[in-house]
PDB file of C-alpha atoms in Angstrom:
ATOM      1  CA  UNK A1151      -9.722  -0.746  32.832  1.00  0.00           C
ATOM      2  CA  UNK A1152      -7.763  -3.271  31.176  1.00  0.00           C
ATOM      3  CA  UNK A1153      -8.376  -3.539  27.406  1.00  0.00           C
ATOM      4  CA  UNK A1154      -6.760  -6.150  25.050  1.00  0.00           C
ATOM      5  CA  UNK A1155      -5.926  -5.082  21.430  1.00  0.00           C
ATOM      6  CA  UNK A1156      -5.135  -7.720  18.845  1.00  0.00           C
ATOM      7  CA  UNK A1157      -2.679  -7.120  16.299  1.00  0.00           C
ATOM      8  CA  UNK A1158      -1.888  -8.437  12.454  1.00  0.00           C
ATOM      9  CA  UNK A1159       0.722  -8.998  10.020  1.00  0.00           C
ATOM     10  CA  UNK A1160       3.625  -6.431  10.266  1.00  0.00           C
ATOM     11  CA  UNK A1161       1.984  -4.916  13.475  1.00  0.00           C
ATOM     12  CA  UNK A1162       2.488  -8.373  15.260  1.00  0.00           C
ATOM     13  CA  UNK A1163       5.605  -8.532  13.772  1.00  0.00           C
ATOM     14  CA  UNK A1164       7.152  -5.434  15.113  1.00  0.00           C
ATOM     15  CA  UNK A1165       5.461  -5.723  18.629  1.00  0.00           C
ATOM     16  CA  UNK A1166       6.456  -9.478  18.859  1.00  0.00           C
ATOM     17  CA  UNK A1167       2.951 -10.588  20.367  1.00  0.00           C
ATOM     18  CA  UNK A1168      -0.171 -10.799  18.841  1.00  0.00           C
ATOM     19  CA  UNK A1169      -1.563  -9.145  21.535  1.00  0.00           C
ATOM     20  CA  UNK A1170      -1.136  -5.807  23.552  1.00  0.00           C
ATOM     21  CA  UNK A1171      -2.825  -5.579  27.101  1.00  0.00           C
ATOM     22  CA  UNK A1172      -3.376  -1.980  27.584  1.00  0.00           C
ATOM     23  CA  UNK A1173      -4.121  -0.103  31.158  1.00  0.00           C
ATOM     24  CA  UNK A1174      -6.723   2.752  30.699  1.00  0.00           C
ATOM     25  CA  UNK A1175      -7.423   5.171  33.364  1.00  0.00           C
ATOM     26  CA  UNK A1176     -10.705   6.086  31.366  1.00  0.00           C
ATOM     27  CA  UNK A1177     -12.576   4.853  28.339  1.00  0.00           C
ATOM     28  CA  UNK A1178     -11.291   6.074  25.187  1.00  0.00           C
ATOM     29  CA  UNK A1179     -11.960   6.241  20.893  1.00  0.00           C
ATOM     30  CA  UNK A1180     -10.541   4.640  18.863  1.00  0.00           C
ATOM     31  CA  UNK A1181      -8.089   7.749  17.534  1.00  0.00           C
ATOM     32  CA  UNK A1182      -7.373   8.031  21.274  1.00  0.00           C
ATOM     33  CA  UNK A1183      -6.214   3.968  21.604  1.00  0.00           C
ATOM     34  CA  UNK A1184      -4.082   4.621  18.474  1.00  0.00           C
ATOM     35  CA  UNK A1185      -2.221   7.268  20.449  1.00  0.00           C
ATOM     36  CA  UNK A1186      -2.081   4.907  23.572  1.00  0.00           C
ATOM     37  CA  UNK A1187      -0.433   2.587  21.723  1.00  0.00           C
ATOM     38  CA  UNK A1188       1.716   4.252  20.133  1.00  0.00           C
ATOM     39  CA  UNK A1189       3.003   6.132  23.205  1.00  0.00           C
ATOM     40  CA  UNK A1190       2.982   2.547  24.724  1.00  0.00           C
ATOM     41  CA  UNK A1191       5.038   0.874  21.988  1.00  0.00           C
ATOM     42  CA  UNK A1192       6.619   3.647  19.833  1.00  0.00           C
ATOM     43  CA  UNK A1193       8.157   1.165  17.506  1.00  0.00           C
ATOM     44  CA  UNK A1194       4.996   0.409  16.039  1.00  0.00           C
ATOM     45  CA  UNK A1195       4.296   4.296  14.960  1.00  0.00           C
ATOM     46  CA  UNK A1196       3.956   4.986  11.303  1.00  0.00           C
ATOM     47  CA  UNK A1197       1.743   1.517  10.732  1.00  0.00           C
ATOM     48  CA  UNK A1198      -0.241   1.952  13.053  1.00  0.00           C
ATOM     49  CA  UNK A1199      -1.389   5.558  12.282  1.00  0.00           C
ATOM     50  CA  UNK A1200      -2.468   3.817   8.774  1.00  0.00           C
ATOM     51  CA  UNK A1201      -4.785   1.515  10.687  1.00  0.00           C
ATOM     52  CA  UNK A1202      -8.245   0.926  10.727  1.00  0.00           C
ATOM     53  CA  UNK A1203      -9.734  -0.182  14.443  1.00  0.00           C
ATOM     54  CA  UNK A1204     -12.031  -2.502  14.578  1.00  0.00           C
ATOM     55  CA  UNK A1205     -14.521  -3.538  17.252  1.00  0.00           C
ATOM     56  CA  UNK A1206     -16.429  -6.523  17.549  1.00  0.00           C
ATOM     57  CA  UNK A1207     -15.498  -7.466  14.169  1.00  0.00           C
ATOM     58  CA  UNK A1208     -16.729  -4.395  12.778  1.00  0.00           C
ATOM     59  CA  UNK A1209     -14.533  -0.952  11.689  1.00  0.00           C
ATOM     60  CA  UNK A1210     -15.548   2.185  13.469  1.00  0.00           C
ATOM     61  CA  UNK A1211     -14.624   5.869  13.412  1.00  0.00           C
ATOM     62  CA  UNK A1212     -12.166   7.648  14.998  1.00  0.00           C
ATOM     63  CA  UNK A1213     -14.922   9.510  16.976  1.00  0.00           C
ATOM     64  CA  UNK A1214     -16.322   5.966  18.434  1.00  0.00           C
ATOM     65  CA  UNK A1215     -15.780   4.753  21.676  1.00  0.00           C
ATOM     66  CA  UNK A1216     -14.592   1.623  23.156  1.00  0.00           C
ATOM     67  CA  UNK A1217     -15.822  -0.329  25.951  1.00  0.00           C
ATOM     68  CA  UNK A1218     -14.080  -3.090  28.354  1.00  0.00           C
ATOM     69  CA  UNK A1219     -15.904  -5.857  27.310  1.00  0.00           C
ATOM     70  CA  UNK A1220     -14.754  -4.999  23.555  1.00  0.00           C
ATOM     71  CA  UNK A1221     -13.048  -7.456  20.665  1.00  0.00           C
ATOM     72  CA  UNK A1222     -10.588  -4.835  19.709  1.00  0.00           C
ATOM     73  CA  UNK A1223      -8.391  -5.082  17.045  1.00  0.00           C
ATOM     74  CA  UNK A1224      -5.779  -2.971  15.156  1.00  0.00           C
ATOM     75  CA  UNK A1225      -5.927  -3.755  11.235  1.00  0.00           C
ATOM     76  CA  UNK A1226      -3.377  -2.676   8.783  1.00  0.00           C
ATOM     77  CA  UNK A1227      -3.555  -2.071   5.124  1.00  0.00           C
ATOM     78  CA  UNK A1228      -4.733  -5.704   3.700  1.00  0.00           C
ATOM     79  CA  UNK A1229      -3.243  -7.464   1.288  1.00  0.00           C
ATOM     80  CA  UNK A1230      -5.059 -10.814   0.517  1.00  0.00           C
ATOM     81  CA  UNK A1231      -5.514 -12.423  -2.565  1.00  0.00           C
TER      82      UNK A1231
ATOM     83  CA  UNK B1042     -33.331 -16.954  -9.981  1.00  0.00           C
ATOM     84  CA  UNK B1043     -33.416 -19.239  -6.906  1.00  0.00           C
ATOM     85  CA  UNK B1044     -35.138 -18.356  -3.539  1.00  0.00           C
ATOM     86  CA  UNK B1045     -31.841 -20.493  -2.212  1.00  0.00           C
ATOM     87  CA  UNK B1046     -28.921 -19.493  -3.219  1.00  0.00           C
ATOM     88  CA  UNK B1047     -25.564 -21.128  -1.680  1.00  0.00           C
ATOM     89  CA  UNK B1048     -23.124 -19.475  -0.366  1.00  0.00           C
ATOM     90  CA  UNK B1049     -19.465 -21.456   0.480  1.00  0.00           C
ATOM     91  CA  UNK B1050     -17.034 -19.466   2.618  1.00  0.00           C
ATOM     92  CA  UNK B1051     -13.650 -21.270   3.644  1.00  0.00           C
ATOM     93  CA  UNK B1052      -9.827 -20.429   4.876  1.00  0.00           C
ATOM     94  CA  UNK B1053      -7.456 -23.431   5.077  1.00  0.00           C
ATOM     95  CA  UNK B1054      -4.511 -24.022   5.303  1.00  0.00           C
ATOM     96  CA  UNK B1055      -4.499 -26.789   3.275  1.00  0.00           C
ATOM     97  CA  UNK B1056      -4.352 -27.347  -0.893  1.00  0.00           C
ATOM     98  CA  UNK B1057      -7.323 -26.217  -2.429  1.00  0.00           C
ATOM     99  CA  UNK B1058      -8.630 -28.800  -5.057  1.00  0.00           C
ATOM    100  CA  UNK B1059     -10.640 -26.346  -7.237  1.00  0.00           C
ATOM    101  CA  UNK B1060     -11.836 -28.935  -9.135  1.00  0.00           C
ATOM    102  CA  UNK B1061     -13.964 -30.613  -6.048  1.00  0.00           C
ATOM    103  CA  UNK B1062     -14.871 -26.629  -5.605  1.00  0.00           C
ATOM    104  CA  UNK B1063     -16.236 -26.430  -9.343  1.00  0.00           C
ATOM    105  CA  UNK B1064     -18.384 -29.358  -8.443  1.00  0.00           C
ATOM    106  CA  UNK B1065     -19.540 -28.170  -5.546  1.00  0.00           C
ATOM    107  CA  UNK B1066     -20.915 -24.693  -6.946  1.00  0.00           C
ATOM    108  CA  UNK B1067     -22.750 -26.016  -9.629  1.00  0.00           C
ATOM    109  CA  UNK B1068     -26.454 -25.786 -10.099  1.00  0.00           C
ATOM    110  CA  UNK B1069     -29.241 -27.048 -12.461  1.00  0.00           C
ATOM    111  CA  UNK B1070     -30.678 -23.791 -12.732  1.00  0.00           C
ATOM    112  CA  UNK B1071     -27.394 -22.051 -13.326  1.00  0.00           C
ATOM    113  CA  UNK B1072     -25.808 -22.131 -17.331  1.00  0.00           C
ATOM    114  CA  UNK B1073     -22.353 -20.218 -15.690  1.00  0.00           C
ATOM    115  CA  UNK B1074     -20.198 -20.916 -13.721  1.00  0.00           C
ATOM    116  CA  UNK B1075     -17.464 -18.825 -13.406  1.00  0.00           C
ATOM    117  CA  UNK B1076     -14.105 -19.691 -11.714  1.00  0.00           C
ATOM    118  CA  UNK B1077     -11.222 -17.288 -10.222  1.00  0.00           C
ATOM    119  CA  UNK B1078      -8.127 -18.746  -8.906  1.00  0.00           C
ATOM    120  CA  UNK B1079      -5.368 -16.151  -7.879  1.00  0.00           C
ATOM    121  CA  UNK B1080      -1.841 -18.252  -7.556  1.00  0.00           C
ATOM    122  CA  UNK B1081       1.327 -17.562  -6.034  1.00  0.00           C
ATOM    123  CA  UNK B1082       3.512 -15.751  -8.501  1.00  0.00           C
ATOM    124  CA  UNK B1083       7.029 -16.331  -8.739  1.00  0.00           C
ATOM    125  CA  UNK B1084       8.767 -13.942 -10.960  1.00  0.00           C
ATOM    126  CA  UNK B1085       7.810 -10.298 -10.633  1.00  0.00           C
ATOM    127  CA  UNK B1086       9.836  -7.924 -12.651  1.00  0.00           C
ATOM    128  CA  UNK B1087      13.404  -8.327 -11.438  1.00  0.00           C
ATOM    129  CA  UNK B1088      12.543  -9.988  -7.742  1.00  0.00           C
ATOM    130  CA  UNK B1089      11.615 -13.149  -7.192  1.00  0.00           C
ATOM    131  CA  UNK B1090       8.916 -14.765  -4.687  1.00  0.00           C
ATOM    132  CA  UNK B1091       9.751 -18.236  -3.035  1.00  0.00           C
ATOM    133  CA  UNK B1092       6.865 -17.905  -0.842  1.00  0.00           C
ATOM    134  CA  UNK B1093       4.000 -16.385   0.589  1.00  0.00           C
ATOM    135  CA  UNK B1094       2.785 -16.634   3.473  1.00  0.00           C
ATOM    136  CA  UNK B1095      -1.219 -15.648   4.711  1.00  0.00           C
ATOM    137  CA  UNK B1096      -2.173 -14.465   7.786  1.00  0.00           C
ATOM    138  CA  UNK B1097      -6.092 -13.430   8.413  1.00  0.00           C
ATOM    139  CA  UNK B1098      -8.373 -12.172  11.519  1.00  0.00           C
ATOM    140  CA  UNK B1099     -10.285 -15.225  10.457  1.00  0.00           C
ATOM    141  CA  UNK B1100     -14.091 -14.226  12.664  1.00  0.00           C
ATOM    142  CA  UNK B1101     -14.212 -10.748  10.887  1.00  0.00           C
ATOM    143  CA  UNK B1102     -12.434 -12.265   7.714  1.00  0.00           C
ATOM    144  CA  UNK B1103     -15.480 -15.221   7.577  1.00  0.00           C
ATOM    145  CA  UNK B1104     -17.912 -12.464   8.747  1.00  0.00           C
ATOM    146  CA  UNK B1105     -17.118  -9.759   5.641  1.00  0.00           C
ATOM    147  CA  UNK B1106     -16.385 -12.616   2.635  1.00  0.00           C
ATOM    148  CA  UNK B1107     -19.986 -13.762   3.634  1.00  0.00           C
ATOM    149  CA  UNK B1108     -21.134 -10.069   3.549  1.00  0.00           C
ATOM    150  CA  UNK B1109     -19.527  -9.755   0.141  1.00  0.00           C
ATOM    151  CA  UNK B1110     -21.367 -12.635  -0.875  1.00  0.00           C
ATOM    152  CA  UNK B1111     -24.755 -11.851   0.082  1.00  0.00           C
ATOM    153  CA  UNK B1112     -24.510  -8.493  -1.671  1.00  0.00           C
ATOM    154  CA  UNK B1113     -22.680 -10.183  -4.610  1.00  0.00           C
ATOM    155  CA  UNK B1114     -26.287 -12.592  -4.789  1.00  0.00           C
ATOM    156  CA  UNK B1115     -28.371  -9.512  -4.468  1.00  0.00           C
ATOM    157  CA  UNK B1116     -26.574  -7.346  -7.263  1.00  0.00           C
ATOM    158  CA  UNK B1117     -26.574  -9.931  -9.883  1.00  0.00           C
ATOM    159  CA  UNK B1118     -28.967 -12.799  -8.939  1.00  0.00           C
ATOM    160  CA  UNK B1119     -26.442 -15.442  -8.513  1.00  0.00           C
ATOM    161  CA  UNK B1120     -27.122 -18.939  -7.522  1.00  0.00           C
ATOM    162  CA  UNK B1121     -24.586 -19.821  -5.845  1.00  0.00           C
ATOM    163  CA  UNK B1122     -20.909 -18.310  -3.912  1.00  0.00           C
ATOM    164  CA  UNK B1123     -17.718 -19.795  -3.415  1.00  0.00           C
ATOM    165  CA  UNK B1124     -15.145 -18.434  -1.820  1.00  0.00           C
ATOM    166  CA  UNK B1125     -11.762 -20.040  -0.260  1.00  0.00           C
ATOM    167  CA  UNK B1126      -8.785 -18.302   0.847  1.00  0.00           C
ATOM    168  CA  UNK B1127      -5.616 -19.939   2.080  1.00  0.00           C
ATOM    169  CA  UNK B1128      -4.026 -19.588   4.946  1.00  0.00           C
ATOM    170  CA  UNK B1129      -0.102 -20.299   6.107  1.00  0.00           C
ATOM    171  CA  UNK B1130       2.918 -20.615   3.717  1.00  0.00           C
ATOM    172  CA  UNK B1131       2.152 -20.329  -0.143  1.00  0.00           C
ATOM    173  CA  UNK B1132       4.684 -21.857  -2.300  1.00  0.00           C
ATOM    174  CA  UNK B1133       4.318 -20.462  -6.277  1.00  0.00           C
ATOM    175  CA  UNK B1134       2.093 -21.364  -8.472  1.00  0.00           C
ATOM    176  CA  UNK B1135       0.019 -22.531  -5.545  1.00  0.00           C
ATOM    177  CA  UNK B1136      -3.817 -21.617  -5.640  1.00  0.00           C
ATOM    178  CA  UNK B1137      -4.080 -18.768  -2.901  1.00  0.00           C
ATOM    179  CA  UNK B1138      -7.430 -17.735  -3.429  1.00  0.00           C
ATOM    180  CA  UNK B1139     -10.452 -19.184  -5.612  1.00  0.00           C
ATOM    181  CA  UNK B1140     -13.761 -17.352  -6.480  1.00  0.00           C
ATOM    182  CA  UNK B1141     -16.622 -19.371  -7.848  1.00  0.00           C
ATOM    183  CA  UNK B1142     -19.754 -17.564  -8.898  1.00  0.00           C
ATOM    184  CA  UNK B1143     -22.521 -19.515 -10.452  1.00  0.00           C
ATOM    185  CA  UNK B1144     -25.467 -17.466 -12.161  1.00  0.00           C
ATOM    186  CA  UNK B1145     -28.330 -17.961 -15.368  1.00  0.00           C
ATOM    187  CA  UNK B1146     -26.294 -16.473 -17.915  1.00  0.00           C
ATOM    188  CA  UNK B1147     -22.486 -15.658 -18.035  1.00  0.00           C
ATOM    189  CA  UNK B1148     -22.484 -11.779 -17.963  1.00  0.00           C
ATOM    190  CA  UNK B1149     -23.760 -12.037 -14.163  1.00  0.00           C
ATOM    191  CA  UNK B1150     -21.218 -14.513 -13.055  1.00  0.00           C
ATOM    192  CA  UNK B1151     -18.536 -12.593 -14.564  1.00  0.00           C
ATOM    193  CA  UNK B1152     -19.248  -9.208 -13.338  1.00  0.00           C
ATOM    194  CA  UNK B1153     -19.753 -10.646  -9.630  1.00  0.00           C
ATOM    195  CA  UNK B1154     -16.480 -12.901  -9.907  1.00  0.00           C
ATOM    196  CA  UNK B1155     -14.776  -9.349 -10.296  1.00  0.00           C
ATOM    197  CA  UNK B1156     -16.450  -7.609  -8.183  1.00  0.00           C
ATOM    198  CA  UNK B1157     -15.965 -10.340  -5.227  1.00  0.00           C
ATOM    199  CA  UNK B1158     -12.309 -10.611  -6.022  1.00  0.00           C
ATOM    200  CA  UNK B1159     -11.444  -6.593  -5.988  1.00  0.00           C
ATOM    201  CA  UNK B1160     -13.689  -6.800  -2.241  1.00  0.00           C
ATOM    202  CA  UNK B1161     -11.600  -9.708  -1.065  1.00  0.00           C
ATOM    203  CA  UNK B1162      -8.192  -7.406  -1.561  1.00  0.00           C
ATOM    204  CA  UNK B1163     -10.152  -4.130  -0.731  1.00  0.00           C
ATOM    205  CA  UNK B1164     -11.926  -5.141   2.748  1.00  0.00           C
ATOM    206  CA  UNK B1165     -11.142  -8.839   4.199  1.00  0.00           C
ATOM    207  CA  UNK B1166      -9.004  -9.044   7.040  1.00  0.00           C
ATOM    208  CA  UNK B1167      -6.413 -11.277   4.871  1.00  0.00           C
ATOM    209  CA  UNK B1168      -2.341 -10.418   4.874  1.00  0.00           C
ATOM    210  CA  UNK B1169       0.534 -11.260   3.180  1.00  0.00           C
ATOM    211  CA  UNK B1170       4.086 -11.636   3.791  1.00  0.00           C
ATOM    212  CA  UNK B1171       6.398 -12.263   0.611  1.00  0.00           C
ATOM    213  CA  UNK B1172       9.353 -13.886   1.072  1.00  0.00           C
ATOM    214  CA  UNK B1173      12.391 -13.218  -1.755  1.00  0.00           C
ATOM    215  CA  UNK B1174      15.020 -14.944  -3.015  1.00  0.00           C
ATOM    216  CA  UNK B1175      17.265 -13.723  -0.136  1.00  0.00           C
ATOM    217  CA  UNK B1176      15.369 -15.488   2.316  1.00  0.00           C
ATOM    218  CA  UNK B1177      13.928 -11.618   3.480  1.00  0.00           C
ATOM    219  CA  UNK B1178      10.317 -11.971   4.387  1.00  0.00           C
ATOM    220  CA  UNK B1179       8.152  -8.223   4.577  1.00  0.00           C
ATOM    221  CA  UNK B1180       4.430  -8.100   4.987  1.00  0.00           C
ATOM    222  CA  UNK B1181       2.223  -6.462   2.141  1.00  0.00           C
ATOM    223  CA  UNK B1182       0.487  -3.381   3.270  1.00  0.00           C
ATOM    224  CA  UNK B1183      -0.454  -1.244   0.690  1.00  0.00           C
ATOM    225  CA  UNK B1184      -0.441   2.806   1.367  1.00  0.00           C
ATOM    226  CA  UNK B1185      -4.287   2.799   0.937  1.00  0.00           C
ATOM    227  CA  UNK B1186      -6.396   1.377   4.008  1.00  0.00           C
ATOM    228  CA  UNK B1187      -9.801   0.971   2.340  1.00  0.00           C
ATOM    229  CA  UNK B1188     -11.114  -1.237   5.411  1.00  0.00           C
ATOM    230  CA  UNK B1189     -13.905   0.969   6.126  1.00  0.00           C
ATOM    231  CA  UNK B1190     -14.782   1.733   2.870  1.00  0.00           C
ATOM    232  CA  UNK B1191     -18.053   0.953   0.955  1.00  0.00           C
ATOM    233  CA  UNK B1192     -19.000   0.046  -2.709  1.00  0.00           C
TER     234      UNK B1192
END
C-alpha cells in the first residue's frame, strides 16, 4: 500500500519535501511508520522520534493503526505563539 | 450567559488590525473584554531576532483552536472567542498572535485569555522558525511534545 505522510517545520526542512510517499508491504502503527521513516530517510532521526502522529487531524497512540485511505501526518514539538 | 456565544478562528498571512478584532468581539451582554497580542520580539538576551517566520498544519490547526475555544466557553461562560494566528514571515514587533475573550465580569475573561494562550503553544499545529542577526534561520521545537496531551 502506498501511504503519504506530511511533514512540518524542521522535518520538511531536513527531508526537503513536505511530503514522503511511503511503500508498505502491510498496514502498520504509528510507532511502526516512525521506524519506516526513519529507516527510509535516516537524516530525519532524532526529530522524528520526538513526534507525535497524527491521523485524520487527530493524534493517536503508538499502539494505533493506520489505514490507506489515512491523512497522516508527522508533527514535531510546536512552537506557535 | 448567552445561549450564543461567538467564536472567531483565523490564520493569515496578512497584518492583523487588532483594533477591527476588538470590535468585532464585543458584546452587549459582556462588561470584559480581554485582549492578548503576542509580538515578534527582537532582542532576546544577547541574540537578536530579525524575523520569524510561521508555518501551521492549518485543517488540524483550525480544528484544535476551535476545540480550545469551545471548552474555553464552557469553563468560564464566555460570550464570545477570538483567536488569529499569523502565518508566513514575522518581522518584530509585529502582532503574531491575538487572543480576545469577551465574558460578564473580568475574572472570567482573564483566566480563559490565559488559559487559551498556554493551549495555543501547548497543542496547535503552529511552528516557528527564528531567523538571527546572521541571516541563520532554525525552527523552534521545544524538547517537550505535549500534542497529545490534555488539560
Amino acid at each position: 500500500m502506498t501511504l503519504v505522510v506530511l511533514l512540518f517545520a524542521e522535518l520538511r526542512k531536513k527531508a526537503g519535501s513536505d511530503r514522503l510517499i511511503l511503500t508498505l508491504s502491510q498496514p502498520v502503527t504509528a510507532a511502526e511508520l516512525v521506524q519506516v521513516v526513519i529507516q527510509l530517510r535516516p537524516e530525519l532521526n532524532g526529530l522524528a522520534q520526538r513526534c507525535s502522529v497524527s491521523r485524520n487531524g487527530e493524534i493517536i497512540d503508538s499502539e494505533d493503526k493506520i489505514n490507506v485511505s489515512d491523512e497522516i501526518a508527522l508533527l514535531p514539538p510546536v512552537s506557535g505563539g | 450567559m448567552d445561549a450564543n456565544p461567538r467564536i472567531m478562528i483565523e490564520l493569515t498571512h496578512c497584518p492583523i488590525e487588532i483594533g477591527a478584532l476588538i470590535e468585532h468581539a464585543k458584546r452587549l451582554d459582556c462588561g470584559a473584554l480581554v485582549t492578548f497580542t503576542g509580538t515578534v520580539r527582537e532582542i532576546t538576551g544577547t541574540h537578536r531576532t530579525i524575523a520569524l517566520t510561521y508555518e501551521a498544519y492549518e485543517p488540524m490547526a483550525k480544528a484544535k483552536m476551535e476545540f480550545i475555544s469551545n471548552d474555553a466557553i464552557n469553563r468560564w461562560s464566555l460570550g464570545s472567542v477570538s483567536i488569529v494566528h499569523r502565518l508566513g514571515k514575522c518581522l518584530p514587533g509585529d502582532i503574531a498572535v491575538a487572543v480576545i475573550t469577551a465574558a460578564q465580569h473580568r475574572s472570567e475573561a482573564f483566566a480563559a485569555c490565559a488559559w487559551l494562550m498556554d493551549e495555543i503553544k501547548r497543542i496547535v499545529p503552529i511552528w516557528k522558525e527564528n531567523t538571527d542577526s546572521d541571516g541563520i534561520a532554525n525552527w523552534v521545537h521545544p524538547k517537550t511534545n505535549e500534542l497529545g496531551t490534555n488539560r
